[in-house]
PDB file of C-alpha atoms in Angstrom:
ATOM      1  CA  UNK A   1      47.453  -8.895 -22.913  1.00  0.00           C
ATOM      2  CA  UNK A   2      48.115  -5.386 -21.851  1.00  0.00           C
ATOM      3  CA  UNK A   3      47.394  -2.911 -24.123  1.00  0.00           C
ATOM      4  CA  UNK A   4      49.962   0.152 -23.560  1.00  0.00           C
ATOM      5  CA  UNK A   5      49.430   3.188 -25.457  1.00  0.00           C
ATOM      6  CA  UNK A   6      51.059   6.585 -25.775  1.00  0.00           C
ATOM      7  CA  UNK A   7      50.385  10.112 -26.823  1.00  0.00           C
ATOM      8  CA  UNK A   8      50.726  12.310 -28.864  1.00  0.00           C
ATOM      9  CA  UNK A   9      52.563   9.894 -32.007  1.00  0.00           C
ATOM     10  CA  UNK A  10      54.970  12.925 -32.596  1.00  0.00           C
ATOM     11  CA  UNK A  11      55.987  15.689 -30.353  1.00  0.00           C
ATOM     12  CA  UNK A  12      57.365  19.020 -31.988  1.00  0.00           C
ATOM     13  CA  UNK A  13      59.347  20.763 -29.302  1.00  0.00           C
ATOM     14  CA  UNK A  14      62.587  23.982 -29.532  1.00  0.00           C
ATOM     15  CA  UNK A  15      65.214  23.139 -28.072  1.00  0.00           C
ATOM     16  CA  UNK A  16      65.190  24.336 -24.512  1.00  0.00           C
ATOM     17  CA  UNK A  17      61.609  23.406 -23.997  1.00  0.00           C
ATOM     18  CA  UNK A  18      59.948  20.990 -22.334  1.00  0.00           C
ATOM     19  CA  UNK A  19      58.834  17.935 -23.078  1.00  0.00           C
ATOM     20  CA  UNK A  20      56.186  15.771 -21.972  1.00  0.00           C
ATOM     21  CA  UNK A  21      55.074  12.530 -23.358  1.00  0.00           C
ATOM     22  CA  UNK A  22      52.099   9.972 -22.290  1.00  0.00           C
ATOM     23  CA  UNK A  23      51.802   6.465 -21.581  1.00  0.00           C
ATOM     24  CA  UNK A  24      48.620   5.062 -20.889  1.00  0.00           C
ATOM     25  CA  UNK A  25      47.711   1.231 -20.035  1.00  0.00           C
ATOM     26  CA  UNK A  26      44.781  -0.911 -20.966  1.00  0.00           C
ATOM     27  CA  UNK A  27      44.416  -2.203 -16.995  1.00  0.00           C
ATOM     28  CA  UNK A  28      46.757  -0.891 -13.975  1.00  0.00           C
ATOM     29  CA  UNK A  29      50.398  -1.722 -14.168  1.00  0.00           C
ATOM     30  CA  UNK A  30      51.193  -0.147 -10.389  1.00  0.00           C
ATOM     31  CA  UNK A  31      54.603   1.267 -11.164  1.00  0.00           C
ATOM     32  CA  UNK A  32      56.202  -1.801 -13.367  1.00  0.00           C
ATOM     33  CA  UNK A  33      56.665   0.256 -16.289  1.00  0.00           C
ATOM     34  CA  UNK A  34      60.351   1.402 -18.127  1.00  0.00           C
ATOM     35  CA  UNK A  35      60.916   4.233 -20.614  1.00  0.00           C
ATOM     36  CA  UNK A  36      63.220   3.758 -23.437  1.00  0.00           C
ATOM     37  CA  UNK A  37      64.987   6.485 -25.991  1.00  0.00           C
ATOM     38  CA  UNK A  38      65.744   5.433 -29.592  1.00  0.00           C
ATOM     39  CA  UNK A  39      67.522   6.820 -32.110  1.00  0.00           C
ATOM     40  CA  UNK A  40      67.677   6.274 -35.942  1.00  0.00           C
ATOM     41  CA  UNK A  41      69.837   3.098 -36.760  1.00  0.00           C
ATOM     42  CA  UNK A  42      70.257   2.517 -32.701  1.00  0.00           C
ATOM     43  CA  UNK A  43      68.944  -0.119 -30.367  1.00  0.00           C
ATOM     44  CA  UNK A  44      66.699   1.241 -27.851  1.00  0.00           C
ATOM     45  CA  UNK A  45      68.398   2.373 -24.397  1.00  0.00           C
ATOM     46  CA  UNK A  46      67.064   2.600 -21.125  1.00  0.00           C
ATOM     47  CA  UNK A  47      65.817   5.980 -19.506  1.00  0.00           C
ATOM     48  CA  UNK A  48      63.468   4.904 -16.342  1.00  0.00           C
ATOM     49  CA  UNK A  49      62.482   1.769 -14.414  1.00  0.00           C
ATOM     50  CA  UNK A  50      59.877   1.320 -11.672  1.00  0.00           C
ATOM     51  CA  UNK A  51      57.986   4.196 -13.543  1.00  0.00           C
ATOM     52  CA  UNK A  52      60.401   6.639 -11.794  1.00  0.00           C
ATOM     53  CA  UNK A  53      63.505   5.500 -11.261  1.00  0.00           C
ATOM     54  CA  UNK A  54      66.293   6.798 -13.597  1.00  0.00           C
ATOM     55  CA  UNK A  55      68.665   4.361 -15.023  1.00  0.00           C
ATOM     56  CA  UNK A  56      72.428   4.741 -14.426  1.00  0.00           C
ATOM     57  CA  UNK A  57      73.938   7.675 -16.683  1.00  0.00           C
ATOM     58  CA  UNK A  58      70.470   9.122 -17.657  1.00  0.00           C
ATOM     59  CA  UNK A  59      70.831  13.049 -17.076  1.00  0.00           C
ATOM     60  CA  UNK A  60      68.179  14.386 -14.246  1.00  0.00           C
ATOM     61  CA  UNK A  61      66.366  16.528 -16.868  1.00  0.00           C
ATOM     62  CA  UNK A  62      64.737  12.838 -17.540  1.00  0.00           C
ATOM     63  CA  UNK A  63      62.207  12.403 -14.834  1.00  0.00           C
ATOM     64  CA  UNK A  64      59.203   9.796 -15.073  1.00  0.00           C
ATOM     65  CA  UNK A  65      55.961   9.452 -12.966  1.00  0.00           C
ATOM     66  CA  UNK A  66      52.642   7.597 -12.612  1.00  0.00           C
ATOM     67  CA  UNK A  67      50.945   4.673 -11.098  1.00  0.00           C
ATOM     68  CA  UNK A  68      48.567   2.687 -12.282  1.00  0.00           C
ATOM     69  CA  UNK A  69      47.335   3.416 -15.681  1.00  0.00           C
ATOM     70  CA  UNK A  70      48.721   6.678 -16.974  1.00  0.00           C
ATOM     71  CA  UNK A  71      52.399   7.389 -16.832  1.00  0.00           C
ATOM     72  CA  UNK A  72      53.950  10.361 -18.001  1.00  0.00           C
ATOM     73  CA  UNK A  73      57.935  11.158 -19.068  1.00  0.00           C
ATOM     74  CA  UNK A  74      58.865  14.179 -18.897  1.00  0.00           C
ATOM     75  CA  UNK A  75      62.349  15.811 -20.610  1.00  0.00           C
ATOM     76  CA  UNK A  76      62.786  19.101 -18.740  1.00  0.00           C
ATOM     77  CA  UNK A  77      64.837  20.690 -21.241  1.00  0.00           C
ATOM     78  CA  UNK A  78      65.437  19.510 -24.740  1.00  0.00           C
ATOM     79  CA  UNK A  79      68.909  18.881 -25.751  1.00  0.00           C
ATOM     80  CA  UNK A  80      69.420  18.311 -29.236  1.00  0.00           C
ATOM     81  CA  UNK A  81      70.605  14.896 -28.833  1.00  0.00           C
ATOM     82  CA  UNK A  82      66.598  14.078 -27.040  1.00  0.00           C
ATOM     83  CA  UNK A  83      65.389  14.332 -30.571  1.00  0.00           C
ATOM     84  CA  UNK A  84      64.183  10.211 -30.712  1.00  0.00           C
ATOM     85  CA  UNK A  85      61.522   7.867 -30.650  1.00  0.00           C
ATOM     86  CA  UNK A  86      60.814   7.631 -26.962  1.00  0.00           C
ATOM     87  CA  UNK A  87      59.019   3.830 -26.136  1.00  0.00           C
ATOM     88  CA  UNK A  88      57.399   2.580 -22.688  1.00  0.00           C
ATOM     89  CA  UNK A  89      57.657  -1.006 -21.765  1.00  0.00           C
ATOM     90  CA  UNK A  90      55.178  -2.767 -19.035  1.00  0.00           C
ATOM     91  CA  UNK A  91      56.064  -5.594 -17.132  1.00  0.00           C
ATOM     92  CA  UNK A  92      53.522  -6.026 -14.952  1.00  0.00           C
ATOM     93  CA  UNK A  93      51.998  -9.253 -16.587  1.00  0.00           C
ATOM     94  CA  UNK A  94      52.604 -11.487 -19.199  1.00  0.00           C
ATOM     95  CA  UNK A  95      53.262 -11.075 -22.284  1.00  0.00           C
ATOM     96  CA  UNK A  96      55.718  -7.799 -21.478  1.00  0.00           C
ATOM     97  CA  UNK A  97      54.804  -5.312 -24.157  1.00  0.00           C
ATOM     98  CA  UNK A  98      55.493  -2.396 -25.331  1.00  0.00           C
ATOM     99  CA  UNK A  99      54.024   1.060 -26.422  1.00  0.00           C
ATOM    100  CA  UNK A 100      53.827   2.357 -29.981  1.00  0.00           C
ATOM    101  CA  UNK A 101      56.225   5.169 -29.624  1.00  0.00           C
ATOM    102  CA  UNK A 102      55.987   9.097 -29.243  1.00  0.00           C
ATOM    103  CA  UNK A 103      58.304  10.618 -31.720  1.00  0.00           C
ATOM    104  CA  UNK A 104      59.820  13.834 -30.534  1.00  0.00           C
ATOM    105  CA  UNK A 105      60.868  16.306 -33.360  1.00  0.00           C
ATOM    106  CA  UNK A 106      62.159  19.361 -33.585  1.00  0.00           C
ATOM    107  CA  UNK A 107      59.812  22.105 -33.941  1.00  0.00           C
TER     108      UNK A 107
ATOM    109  CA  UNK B   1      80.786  -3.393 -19.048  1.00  0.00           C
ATOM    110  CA  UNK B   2      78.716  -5.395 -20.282  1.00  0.00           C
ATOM    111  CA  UNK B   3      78.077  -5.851 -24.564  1.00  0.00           C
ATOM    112  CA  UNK B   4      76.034  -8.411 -26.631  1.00  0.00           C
ATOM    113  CA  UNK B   5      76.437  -8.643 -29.908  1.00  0.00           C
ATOM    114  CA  UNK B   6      74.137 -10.306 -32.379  1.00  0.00           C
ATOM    115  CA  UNK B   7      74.434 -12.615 -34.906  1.00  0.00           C
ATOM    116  CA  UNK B   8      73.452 -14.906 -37.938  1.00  0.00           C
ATOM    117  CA  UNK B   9      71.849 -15.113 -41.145  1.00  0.00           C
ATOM    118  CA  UNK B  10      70.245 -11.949 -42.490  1.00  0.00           C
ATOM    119  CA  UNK B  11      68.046 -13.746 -45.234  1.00  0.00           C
ATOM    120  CA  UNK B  12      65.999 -16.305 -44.318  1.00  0.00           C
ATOM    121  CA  UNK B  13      63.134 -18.189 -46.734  1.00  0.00           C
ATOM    122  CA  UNK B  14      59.748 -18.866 -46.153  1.00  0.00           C
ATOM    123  CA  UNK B  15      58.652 -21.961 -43.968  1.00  0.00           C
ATOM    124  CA  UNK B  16      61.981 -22.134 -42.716  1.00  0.00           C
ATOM    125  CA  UNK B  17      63.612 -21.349 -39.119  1.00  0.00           C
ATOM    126  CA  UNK B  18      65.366 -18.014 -38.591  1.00  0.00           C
ATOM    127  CA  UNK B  19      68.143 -18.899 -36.218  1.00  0.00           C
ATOM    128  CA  UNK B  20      70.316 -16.032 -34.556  1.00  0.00           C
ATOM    129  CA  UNK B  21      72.921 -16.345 -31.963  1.00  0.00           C
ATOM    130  CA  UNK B  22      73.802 -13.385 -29.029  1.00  0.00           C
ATOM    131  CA  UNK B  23      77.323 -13.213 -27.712  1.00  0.00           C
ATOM    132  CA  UNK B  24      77.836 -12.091 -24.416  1.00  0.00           C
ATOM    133  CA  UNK B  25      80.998 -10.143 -23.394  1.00  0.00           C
ATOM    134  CA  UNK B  26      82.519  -8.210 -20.396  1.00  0.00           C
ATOM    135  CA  UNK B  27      80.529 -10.567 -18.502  1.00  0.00           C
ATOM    136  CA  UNK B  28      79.502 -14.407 -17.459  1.00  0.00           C
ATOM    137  CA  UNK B  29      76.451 -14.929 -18.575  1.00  0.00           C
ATOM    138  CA  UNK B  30      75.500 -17.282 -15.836  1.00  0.00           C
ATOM    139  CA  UNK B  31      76.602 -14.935 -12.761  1.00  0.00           C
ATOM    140  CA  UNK B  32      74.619 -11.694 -11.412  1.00  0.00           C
ATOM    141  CA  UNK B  33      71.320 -13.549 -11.925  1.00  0.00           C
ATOM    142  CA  UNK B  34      71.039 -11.662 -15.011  1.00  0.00           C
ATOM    143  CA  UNK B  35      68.152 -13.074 -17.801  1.00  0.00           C
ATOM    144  CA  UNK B  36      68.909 -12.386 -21.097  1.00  0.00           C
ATOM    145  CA  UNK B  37      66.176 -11.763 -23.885  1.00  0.00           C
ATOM    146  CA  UNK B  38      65.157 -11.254 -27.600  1.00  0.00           C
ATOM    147  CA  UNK B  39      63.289  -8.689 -29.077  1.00  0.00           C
ATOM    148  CA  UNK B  40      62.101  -7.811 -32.285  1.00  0.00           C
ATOM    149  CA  UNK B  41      61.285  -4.571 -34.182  1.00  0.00           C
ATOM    150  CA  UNK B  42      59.197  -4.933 -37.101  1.00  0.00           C
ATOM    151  CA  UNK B  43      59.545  -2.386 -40.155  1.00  0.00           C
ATOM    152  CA  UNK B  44      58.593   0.629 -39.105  1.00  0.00           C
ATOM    153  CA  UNK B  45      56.606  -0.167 -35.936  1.00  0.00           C
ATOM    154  CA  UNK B  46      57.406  -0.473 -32.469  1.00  0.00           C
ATOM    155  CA  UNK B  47      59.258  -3.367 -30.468  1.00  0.00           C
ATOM    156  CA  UNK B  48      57.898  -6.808 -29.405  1.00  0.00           C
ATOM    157  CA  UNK B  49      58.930  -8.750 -26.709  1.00  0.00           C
ATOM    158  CA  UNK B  50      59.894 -12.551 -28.236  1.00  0.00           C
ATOM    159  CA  UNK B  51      61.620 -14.625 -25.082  1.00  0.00           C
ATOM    160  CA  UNK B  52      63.315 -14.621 -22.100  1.00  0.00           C
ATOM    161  CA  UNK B  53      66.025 -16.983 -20.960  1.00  0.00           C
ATOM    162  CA  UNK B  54      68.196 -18.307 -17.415  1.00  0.00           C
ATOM    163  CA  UNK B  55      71.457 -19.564 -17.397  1.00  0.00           C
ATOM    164  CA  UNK B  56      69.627 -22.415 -16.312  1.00  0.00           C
ATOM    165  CA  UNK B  57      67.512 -22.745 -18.824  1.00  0.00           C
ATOM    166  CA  UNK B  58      64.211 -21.127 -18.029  1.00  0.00           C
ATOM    167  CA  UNK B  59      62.358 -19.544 -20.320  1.00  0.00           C
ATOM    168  CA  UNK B  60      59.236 -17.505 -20.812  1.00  0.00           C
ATOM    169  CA  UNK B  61      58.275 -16.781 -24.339  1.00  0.00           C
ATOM    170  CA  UNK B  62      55.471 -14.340 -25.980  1.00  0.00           C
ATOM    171  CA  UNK B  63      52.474 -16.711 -26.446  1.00  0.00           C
ATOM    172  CA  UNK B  64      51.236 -14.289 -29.577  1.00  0.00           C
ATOM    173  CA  UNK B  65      54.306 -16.165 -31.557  1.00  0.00           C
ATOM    174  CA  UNK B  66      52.711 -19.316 -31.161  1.00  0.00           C
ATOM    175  CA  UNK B  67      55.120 -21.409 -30.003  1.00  0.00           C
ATOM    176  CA  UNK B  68      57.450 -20.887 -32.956  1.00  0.00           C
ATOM    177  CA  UNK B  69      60.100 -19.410 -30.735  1.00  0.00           C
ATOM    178  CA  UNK B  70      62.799 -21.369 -29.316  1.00  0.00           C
ATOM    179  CA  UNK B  71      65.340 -19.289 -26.841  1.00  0.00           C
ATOM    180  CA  UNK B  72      68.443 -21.662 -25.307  1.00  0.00           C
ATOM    181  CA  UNK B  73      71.645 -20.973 -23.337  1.00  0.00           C
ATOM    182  CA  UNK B  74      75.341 -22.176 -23.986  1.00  0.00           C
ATOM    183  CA  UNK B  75      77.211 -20.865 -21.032  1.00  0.00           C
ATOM    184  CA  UNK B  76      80.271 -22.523 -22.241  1.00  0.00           C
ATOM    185  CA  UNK B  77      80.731 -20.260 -25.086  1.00  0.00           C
ATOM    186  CA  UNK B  78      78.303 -17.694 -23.436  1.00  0.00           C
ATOM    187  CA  UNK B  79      76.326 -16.960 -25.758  1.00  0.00           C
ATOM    188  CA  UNK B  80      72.545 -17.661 -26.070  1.00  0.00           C
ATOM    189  CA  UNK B  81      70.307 -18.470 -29.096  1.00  0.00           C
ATOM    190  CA  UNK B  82      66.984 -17.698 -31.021  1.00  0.00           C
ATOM    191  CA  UNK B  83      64.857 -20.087 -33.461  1.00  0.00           C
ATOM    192  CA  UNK B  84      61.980 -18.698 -34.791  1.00  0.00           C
ATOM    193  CA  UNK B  85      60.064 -21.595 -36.994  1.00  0.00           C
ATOM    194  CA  UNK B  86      57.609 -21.429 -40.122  1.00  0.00           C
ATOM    195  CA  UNK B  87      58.853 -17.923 -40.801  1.00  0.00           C
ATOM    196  CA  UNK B  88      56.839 -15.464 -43.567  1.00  0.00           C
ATOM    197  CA  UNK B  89      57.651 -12.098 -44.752  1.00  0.00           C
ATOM    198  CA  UNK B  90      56.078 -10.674 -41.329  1.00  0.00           C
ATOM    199  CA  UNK B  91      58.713 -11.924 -39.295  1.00  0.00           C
ATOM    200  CA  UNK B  92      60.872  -9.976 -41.458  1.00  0.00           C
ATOM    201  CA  UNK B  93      62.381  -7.186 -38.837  1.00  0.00           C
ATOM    202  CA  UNK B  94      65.355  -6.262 -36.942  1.00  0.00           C
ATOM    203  CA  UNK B  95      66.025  -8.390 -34.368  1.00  0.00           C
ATOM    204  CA  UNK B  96      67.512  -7.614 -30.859  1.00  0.00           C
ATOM    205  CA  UNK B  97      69.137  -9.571 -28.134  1.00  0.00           C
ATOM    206  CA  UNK B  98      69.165  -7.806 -24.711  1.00  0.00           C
ATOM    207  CA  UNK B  99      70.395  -8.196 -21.099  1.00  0.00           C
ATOM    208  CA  UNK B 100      67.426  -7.632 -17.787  1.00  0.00           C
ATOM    209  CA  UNK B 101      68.540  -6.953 -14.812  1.00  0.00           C
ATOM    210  CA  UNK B 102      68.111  -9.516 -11.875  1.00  0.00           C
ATOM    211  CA  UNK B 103      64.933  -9.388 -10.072  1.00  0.00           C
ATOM    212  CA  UNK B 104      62.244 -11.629  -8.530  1.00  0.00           C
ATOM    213  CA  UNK B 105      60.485 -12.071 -12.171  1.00  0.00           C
ATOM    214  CA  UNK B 106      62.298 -10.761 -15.711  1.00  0.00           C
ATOM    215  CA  UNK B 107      61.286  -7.492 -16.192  1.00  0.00           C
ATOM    216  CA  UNK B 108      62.993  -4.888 -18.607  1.00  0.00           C
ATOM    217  CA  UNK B 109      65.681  -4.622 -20.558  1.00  0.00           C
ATOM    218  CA  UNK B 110      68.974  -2.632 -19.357  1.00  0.00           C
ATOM    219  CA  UNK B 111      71.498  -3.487 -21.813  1.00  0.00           C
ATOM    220  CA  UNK B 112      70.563  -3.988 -25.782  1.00  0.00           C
ATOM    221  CA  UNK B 113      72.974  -5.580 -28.620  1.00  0.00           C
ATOM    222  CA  UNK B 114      72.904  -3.356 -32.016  1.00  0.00           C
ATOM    223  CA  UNK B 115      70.323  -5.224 -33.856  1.00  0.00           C
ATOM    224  CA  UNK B 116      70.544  -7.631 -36.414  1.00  0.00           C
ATOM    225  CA  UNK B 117      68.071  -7.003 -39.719  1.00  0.00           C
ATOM    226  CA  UNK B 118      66.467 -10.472 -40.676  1.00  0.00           C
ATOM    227  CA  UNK B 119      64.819 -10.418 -44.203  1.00  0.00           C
ATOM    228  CA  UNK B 120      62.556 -13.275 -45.191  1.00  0.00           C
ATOM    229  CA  UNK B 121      62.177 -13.141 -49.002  1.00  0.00           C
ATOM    230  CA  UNK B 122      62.751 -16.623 -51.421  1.00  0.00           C
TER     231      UNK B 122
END
């Protein structure tokens, strides 16, 4: 199983900052890896596909890159409604799993 | 647009099967080549990938659940299901039904139902 894990666990970021959150997996994943955004009480939604590709409706301050192992998602300037729990997903091999989360607070 | 919307018992006792049903809307589910999956979020962690299923009937399921899951398809009513058997108090999450968009091999998830919280107390 692939182990995917992110950094930091929380994030604390203004508003108007920038935003950049890690994904790391345990063995390469070449670009299958998605990006999801959750908020409290919410189901998760999708942000990014194919490591970089940006899912319909997703504003262009979302932007992901990486191949490989290490991934990175980067929120170019934080809105107040990017305050979530941010999750990666690979699907690269079997079982698809998913990383533990990067929380990103307001600082 | 597309919207699933989960459903079934939210208390479930130990030993027994948890069995939840996702309804499909503002789309076939058998058209678009479209898989359709469940999900699970446990208290307080992060999400874990349970099943996916075809219209036809395919399936690929998480083999860390050891073989407790059971995923199936009734396009007449569109809706597909979840059985999870032999529960305990650690299957006790919030459970999610989702839609993946057609490729080669399922891959990730682009539309999500709500969430359904499934408790497993006596």
């Amino acid at each position: 199983e692939i182990v995917v894990t992110q950094s930091p666990a929380t994030l604390s970021v203004s508003p108007g900052e920038r935003a950049t959150l890690s994904c790391r997996a345990s063995q390469s994943l070449d670009n299958y890896l998605a990006w999801y955004q959750q908020k409290p009480g919410q189901a998760p939604r999708l942000l990014m596909y194919g490591a970089s590709g940006r899912a319909p409706g997703i504003p262009a301050r979302f932007s992901g890159s990486g191949y490989g192992t290490d991934f990175t998602l980067t929120i170019s300037s934080l809105q107040s409604e990017d305050f979530a729990i941010y999750y990666c997903q690979q699907y690269k091999n079997w079982p698809r799993t998913f990383g533990q989360g990067t929380k990103v607070e307001i600082k | 647009q597309v919207q699933l919307q989960e459903s079934g018992p939210g208390l479930v006792k130990p030993s027994e099967t948890l069995s939840l049903t996702c309804t499909v809307s503002g789309g076939s589910i058998s058209s678009g080549g479209y898989y359709w999956s469940w999900i699970r979020q446990l208290p307080g962690k992060g999400l874990e990938w349970m099943g996916y299923i075809y219209y036809t009937g395919r399936t690929y399921d998480n083999p860390s659940l050891k073989s407790r899951v059971i995923i199936s398809v009734d396009t007449s009513k569109n809706q597909f299901s979840l059985k999870l058997t032999s529960v305990t108090a650690a299957d006790t999450a919030v459970y999610y039904c989702a839609r993946v968009p057609p490729t080669m091999d399922p891959y990730y998830f682009d539309s999500w139902g709500q969430g359904t919280l499934v408790t497993v107390s006596s």
